[in-house]
PDB file of C-alpha atoms in Angstrom:
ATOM      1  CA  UNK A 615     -25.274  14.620  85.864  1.00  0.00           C
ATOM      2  CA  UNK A 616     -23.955  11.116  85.317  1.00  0.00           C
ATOM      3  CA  UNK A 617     -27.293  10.148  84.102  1.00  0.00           C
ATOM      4  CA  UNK A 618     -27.497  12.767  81.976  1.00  0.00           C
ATOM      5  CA  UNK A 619     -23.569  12.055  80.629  1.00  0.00           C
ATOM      6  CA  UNK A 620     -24.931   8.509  80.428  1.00  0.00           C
ATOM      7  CA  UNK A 621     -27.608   9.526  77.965  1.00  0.00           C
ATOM      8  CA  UNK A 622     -25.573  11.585  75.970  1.00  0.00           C
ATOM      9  CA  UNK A 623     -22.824   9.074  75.301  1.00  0.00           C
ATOM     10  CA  UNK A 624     -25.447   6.824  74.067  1.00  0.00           C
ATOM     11  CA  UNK A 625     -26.755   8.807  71.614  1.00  0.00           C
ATOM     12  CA  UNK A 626     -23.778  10.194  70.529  1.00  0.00           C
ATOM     13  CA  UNK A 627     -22.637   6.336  69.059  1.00  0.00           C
ATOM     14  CA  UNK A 628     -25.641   6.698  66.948  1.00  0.00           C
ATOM     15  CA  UNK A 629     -25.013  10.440  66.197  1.00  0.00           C
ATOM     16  CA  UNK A 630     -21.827   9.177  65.020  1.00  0.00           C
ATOM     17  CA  UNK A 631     -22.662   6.318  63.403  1.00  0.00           C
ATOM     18  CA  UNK A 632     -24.991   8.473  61.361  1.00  0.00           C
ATOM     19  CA  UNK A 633     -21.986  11.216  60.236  1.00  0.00           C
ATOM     20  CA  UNK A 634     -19.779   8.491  59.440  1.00  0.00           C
ATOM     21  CA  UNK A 635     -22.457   7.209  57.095  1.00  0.00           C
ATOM     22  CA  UNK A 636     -23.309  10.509  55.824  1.00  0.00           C
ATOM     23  CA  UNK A 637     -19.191  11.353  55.067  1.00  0.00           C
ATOM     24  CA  UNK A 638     -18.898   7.809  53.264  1.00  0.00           C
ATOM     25  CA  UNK A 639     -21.517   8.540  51.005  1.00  0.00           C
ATOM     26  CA  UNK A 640     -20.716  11.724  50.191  1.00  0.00           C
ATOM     27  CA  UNK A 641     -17.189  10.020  49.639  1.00  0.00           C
ATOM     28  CA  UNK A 642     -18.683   7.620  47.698  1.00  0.00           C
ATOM     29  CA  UNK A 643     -20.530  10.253  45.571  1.00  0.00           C
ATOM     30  CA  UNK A 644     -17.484  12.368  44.565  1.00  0.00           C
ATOM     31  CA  UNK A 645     -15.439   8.938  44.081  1.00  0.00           C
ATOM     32  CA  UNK A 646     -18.757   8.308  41.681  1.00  0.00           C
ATOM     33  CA  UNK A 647     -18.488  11.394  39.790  1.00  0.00           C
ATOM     34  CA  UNK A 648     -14.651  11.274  39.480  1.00  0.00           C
ATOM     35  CA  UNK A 649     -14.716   8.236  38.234  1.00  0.00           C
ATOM     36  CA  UNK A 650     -17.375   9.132  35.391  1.00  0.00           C
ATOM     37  CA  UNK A 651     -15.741  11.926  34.859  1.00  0.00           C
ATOM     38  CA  UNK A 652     -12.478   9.700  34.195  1.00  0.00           C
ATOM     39  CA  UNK A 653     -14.180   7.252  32.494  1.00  0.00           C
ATOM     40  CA  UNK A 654     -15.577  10.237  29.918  1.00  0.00           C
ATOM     41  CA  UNK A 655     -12.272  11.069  29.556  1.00  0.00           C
ATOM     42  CA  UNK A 656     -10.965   7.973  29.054  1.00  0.00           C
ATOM     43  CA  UNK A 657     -13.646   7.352  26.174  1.00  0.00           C
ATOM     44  CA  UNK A 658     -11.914   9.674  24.034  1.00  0.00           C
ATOM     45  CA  UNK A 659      -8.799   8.804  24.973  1.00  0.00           C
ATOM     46  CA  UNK A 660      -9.523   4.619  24.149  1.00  0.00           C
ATOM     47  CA  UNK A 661     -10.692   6.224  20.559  1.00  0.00           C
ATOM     48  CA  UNK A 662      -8.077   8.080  20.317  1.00  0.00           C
ATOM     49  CA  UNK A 663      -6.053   4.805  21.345  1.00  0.00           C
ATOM     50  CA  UNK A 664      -7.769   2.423  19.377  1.00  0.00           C
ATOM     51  CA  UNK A 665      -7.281   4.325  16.009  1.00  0.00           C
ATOM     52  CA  UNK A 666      -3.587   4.565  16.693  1.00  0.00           C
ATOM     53  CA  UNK A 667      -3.394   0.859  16.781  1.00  0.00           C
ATOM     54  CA  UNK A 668      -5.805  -0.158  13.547  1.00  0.00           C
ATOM     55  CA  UNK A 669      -4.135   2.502  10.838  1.00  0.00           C
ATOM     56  CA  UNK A 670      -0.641   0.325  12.019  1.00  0.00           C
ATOM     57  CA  UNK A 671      -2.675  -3.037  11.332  1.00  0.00           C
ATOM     58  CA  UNK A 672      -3.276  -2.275   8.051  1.00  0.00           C
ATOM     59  CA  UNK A 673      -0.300  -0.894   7.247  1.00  0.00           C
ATOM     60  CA  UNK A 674       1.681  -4.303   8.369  1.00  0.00           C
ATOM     61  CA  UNK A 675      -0.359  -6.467   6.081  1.00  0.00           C
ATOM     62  CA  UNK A 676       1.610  -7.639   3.791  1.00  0.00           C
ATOM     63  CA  UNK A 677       2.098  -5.274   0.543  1.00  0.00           C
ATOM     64  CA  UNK A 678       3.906  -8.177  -1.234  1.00  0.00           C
ATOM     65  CA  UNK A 679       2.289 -11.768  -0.236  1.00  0.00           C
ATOM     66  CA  UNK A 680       2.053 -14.691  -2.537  1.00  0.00           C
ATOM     67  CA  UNK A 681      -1.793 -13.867  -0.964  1.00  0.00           C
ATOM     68  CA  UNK A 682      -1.610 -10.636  -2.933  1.00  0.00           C
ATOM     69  CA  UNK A 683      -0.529 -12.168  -6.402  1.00  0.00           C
ATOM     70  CA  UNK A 684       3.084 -11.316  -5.757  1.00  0.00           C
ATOM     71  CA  UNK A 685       5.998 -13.622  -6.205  1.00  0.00           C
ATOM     72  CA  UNK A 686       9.875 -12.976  -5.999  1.00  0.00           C
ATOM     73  CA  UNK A 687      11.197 -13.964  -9.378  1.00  0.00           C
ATOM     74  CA  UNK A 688      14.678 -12.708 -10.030  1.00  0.00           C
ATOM     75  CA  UNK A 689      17.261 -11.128  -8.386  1.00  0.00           C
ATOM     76  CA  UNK A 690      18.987  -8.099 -10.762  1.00  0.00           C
ATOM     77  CA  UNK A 691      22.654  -6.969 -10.763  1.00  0.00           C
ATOM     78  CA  UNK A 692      24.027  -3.829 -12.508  1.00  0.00           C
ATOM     79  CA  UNK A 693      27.642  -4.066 -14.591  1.00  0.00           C
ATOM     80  CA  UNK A 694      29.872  -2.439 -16.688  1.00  0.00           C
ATOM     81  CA  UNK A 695      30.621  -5.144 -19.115  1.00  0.00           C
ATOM     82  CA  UNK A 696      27.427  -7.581 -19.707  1.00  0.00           C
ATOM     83  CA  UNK A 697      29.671  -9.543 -22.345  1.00  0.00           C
ATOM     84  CA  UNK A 698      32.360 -10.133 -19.589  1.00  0.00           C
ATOM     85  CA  UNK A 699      29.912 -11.290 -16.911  1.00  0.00           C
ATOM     86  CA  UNK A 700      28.012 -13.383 -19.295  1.00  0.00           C
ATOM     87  CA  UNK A 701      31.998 -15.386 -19.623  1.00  0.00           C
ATOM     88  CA  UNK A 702      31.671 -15.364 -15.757  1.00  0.00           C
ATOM     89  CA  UNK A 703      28.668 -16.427 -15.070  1.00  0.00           C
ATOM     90  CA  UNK A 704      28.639 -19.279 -17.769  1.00  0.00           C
ATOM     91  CA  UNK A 705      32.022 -20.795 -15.703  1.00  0.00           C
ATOM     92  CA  UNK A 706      30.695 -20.263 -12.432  1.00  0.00           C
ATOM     93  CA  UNK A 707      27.101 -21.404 -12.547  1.00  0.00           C
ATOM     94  CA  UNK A 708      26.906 -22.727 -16.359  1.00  0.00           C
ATOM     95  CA  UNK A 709      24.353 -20.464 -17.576  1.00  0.00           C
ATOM     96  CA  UNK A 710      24.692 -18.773 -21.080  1.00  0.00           C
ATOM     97  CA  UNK A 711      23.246 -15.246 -20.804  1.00  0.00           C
ATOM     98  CA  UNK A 712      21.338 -14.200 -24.357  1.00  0.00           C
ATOM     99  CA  UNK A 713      21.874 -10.526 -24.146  1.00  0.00           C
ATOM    100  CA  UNK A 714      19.221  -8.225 -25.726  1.00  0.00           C
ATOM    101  CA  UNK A 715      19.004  -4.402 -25.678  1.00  0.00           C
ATOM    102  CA  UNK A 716      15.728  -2.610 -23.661  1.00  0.00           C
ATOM    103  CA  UNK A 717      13.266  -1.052 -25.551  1.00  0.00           C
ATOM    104  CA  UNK A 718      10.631   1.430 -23.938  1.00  0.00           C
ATOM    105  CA  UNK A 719       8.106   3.653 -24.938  1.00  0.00           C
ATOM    106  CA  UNK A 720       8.724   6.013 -21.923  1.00  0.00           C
ATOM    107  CA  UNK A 721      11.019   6.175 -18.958  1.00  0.00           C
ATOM    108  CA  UNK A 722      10.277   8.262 -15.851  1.00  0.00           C
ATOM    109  CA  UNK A 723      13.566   8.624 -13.347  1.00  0.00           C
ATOM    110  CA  UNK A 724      13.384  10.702 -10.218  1.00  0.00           C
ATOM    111  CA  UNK A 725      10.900  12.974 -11.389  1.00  0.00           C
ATOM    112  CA  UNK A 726      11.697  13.471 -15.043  1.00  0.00           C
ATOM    113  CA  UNK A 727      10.541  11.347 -18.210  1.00  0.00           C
ATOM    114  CA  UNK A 728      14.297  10.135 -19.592  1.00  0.00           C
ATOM    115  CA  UNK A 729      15.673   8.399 -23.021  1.00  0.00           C
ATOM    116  CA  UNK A 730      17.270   5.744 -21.100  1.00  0.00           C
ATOM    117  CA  UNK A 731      18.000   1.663 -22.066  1.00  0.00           C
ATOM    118  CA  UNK A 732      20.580  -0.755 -21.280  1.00  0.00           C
ATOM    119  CA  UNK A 733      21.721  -4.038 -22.610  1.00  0.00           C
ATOM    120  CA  UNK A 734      19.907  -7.152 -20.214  1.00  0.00           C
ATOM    121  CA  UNK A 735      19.748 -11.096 -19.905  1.00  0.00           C
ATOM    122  CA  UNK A 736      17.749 -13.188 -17.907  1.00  0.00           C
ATOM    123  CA  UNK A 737      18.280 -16.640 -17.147  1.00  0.00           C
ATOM    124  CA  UNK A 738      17.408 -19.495 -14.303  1.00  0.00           C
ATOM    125  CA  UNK A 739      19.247 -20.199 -11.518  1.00  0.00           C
ATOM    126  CA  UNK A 740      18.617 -21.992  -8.499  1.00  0.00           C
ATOM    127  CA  UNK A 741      15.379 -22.882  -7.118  1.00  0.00           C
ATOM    128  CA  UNK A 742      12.847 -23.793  -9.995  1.00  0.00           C
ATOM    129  CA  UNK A 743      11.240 -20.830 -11.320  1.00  0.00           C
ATOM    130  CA  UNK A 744      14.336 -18.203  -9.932  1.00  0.00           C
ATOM    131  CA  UNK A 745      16.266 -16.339 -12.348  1.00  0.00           C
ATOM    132  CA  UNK A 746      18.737 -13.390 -12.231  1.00  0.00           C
ATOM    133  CA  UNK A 747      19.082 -10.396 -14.474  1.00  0.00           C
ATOM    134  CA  UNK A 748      22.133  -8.772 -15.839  1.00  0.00           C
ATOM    135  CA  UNK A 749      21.987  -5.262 -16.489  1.00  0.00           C
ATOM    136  CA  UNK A 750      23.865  -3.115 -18.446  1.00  0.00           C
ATOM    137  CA  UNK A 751      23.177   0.503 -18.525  1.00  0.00           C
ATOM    138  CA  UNK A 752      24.248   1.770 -22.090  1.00  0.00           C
ATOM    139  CA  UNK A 753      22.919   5.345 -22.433  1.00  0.00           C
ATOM    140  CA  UNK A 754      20.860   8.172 -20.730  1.00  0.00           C
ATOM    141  CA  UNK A 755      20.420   8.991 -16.966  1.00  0.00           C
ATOM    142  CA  UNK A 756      18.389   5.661 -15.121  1.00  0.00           C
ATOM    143  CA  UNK A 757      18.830   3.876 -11.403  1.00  0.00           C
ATOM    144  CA  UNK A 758      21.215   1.292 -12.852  1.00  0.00           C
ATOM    145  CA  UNK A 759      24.043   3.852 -14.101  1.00  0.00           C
ATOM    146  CA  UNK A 760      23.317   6.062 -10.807  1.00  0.00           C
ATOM    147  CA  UNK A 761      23.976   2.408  -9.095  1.00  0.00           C
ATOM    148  CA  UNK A 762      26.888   1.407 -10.859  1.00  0.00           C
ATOM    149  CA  UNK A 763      28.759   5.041 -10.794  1.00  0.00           C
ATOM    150  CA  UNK A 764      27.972   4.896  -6.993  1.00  0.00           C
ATOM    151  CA  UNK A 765      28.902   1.069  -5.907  1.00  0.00           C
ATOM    152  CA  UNK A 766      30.147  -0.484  -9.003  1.00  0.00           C
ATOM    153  CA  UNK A 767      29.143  -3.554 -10.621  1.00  0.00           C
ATOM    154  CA  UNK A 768      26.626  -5.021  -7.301  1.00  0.00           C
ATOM    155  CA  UNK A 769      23.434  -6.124  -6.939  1.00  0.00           C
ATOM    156  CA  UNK A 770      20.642  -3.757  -8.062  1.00  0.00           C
ATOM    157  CA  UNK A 771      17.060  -5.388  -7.127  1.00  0.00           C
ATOM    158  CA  UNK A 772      15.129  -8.319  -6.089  1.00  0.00           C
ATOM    159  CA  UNK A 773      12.239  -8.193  -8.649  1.00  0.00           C
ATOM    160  CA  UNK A 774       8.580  -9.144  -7.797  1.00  0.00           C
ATOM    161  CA  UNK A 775       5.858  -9.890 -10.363  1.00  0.00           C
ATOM    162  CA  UNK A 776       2.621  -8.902  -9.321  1.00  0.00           C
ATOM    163  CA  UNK A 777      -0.893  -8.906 -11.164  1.00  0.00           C
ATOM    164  CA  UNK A 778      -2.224  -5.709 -10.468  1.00  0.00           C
ATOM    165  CA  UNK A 779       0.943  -3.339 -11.169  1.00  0.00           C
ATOM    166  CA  UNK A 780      -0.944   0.199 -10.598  1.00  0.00           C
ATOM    167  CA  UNK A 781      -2.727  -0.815  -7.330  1.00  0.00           C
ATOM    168  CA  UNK A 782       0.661  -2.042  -5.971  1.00  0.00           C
ATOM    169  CA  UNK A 783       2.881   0.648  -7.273  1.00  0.00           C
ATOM    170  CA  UNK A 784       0.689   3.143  -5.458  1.00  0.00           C
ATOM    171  CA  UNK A 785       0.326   0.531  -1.908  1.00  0.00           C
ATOM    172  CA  UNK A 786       4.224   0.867  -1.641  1.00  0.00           C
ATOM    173  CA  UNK A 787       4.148   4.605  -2.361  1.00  0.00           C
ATOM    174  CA  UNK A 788       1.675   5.355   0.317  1.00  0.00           C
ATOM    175  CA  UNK A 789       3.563   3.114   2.898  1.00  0.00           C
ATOM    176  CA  UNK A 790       6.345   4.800   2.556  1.00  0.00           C
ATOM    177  CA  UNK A 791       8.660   3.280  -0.361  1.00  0.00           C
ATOM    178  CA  UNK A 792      10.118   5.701  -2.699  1.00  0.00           C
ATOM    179  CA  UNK A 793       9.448   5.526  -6.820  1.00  0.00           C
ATOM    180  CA  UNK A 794      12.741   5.765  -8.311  1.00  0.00           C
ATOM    181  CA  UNK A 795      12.346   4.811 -11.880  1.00  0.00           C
ATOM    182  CA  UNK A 796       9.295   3.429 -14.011  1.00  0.00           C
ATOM    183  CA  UNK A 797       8.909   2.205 -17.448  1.00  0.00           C
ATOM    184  CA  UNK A 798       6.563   1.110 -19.999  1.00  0.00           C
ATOM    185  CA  UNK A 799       8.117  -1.561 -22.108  1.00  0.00           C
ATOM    186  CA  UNK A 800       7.886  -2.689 -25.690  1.00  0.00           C
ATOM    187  CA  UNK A 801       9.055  -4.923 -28.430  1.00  0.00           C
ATOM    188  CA  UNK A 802      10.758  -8.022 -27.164  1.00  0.00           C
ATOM    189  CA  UNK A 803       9.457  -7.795 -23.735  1.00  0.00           C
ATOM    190  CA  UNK A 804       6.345  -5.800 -23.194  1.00  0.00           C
ATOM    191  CA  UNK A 805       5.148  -4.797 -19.794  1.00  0.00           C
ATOM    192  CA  UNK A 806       5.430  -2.713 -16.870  1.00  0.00           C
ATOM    193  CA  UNK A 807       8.261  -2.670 -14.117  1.00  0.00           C
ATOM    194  CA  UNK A 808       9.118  -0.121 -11.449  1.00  0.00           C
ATOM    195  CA  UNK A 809      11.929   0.991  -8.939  1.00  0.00           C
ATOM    196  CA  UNK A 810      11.822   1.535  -5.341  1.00  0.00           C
ATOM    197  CA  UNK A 811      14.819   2.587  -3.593  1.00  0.00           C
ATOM    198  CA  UNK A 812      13.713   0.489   0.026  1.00  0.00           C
ATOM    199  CA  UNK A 813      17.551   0.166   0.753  1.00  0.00           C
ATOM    200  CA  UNK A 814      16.523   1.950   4.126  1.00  0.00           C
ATOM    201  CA  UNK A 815      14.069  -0.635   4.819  1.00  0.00           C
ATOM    202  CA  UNK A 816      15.343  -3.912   3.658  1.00  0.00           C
ATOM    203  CA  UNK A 817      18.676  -2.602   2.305  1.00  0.00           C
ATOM    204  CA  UNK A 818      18.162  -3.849  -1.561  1.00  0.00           C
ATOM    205  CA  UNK A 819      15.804  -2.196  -4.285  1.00  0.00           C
ATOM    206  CA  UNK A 820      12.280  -3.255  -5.409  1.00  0.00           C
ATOM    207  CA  UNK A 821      11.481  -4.191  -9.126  1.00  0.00           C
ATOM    208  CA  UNK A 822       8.039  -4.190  -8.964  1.00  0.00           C
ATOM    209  CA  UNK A 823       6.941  -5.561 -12.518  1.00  0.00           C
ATOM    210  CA  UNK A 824       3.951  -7.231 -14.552  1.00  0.00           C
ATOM    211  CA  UNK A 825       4.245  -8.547 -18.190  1.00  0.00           C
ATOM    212  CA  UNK A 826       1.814  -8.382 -20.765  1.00  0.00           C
ATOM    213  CA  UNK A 827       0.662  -4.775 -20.115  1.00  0.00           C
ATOM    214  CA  UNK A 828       0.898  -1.894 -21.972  1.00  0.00           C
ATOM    215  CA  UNK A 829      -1.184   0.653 -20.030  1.00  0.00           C
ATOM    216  CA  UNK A 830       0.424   1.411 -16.457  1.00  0.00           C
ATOM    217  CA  UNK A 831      -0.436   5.038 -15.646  1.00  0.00           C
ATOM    218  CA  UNK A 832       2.518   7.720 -15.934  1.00  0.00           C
ATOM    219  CA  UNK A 833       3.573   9.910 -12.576  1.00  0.00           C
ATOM    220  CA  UNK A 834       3.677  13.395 -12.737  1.00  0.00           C
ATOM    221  CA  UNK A 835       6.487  15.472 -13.617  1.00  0.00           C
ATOM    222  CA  UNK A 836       7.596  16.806 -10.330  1.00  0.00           C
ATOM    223  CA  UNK A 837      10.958  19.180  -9.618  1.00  0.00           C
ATOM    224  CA  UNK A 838      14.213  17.375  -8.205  1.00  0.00           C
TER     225      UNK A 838
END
């Protein structure tokens, strides 16, 4: 009997030797097929992933880059009295503001085409090539006189020429910047200029604007 318990304990190492290898492979077989099963998962789930993160990308490339043709030229404020501003201004920063009256051939404000002008000035100040605008709304509904009933006489808009006026008008309305007010202009200034309320954003307005134009496409009518 010992010799026989002395054969059977030496096969049983190799007996076990042989289940142990058998259990780590079949280990190592589900552990395969969970991990492809993981890793088809996963797939979608990096797609799903990676999409996420490019339609951000291009939204945070920059809508208003010297790169795109854009430059900040003026900053605007809206007041009640453009003759008594022009006295301020003159002893303040000696400028002289050469007031003029707004001429366009259509207005469209929050939805609606409007009969809207105001009295304006430009003139430099500061860095070479900065100006600022006076504004003076002086009849019809328009973002200046909804402005100036709301905060008073206050700064209105930082204005940036651009070079393609449609194709940026519609980038900031996509990403999220909301048309306010847009105008064709005529006579002593002809060109193209347009509102976005981005207080939310960067707490001031956009003047998005382009001279020389006379063509920039009208929005729709829509309901307030």
């Amino acid at each position: 009997l010992s010799l026989l318990d002395t054969g059977w304990n030496a096969l049983s190492g190799p007996l076990d030797t042989v289940q142990c290898l058998r259990g780590t492979r079949d280990s190592r077989i589900s552990a395969f097929d969970d991990a492809m099963a993981f890793f088809q998962n996963g797939c979608f789930l990096c797609w799903v992933l990676m999409l996420s993160f490019a339609v951000p990308n291009v939204a945070r490339s920059p809508l208003l880059s010297p790169v795109n043709g854009a430059n900040v030229t003026h900053f605007a404020v809206v007041v009640g009295d453009i003759g008594a501003a022009a006295l301020h201004y003159s002893s303040l920063f000696g400028i002289e503001l050469d007031v003029s009256v707004m001429t366009a051939s259509w207005t469209w404000y929050r939805s609606q085409f409007v009969n809207s002008t105001c009295k304006v000035s430009f003139a430099p100040i500061g860095p070479a090539g900065m100006s600022i605008e006076v504004i003076q709304p002086i009849g019809g509904p328009s973002f200046w006189q909804e402005l100036l009933s709301a905060d008073g006489p206050s700064l209105h808009h930082y204005g940036v020429m651009v070079d393609d006026f449609d194709a940026t008008v519609q980038r900031l309305a996509v990403s999220g910047y909301k048309l306010v007010q847009i105008s064709q202009l005529v006579g002593h200034w002809v060109g193209c200029y347009a509102y976005f309320d981005a207080r939310d954003q960067i707490g001031a307005v956009l003047e998005i604007l382009q001279p020389g134009i006379s063509n920039c496409s009208q929005p729709p009518i829509q309901a307030n």
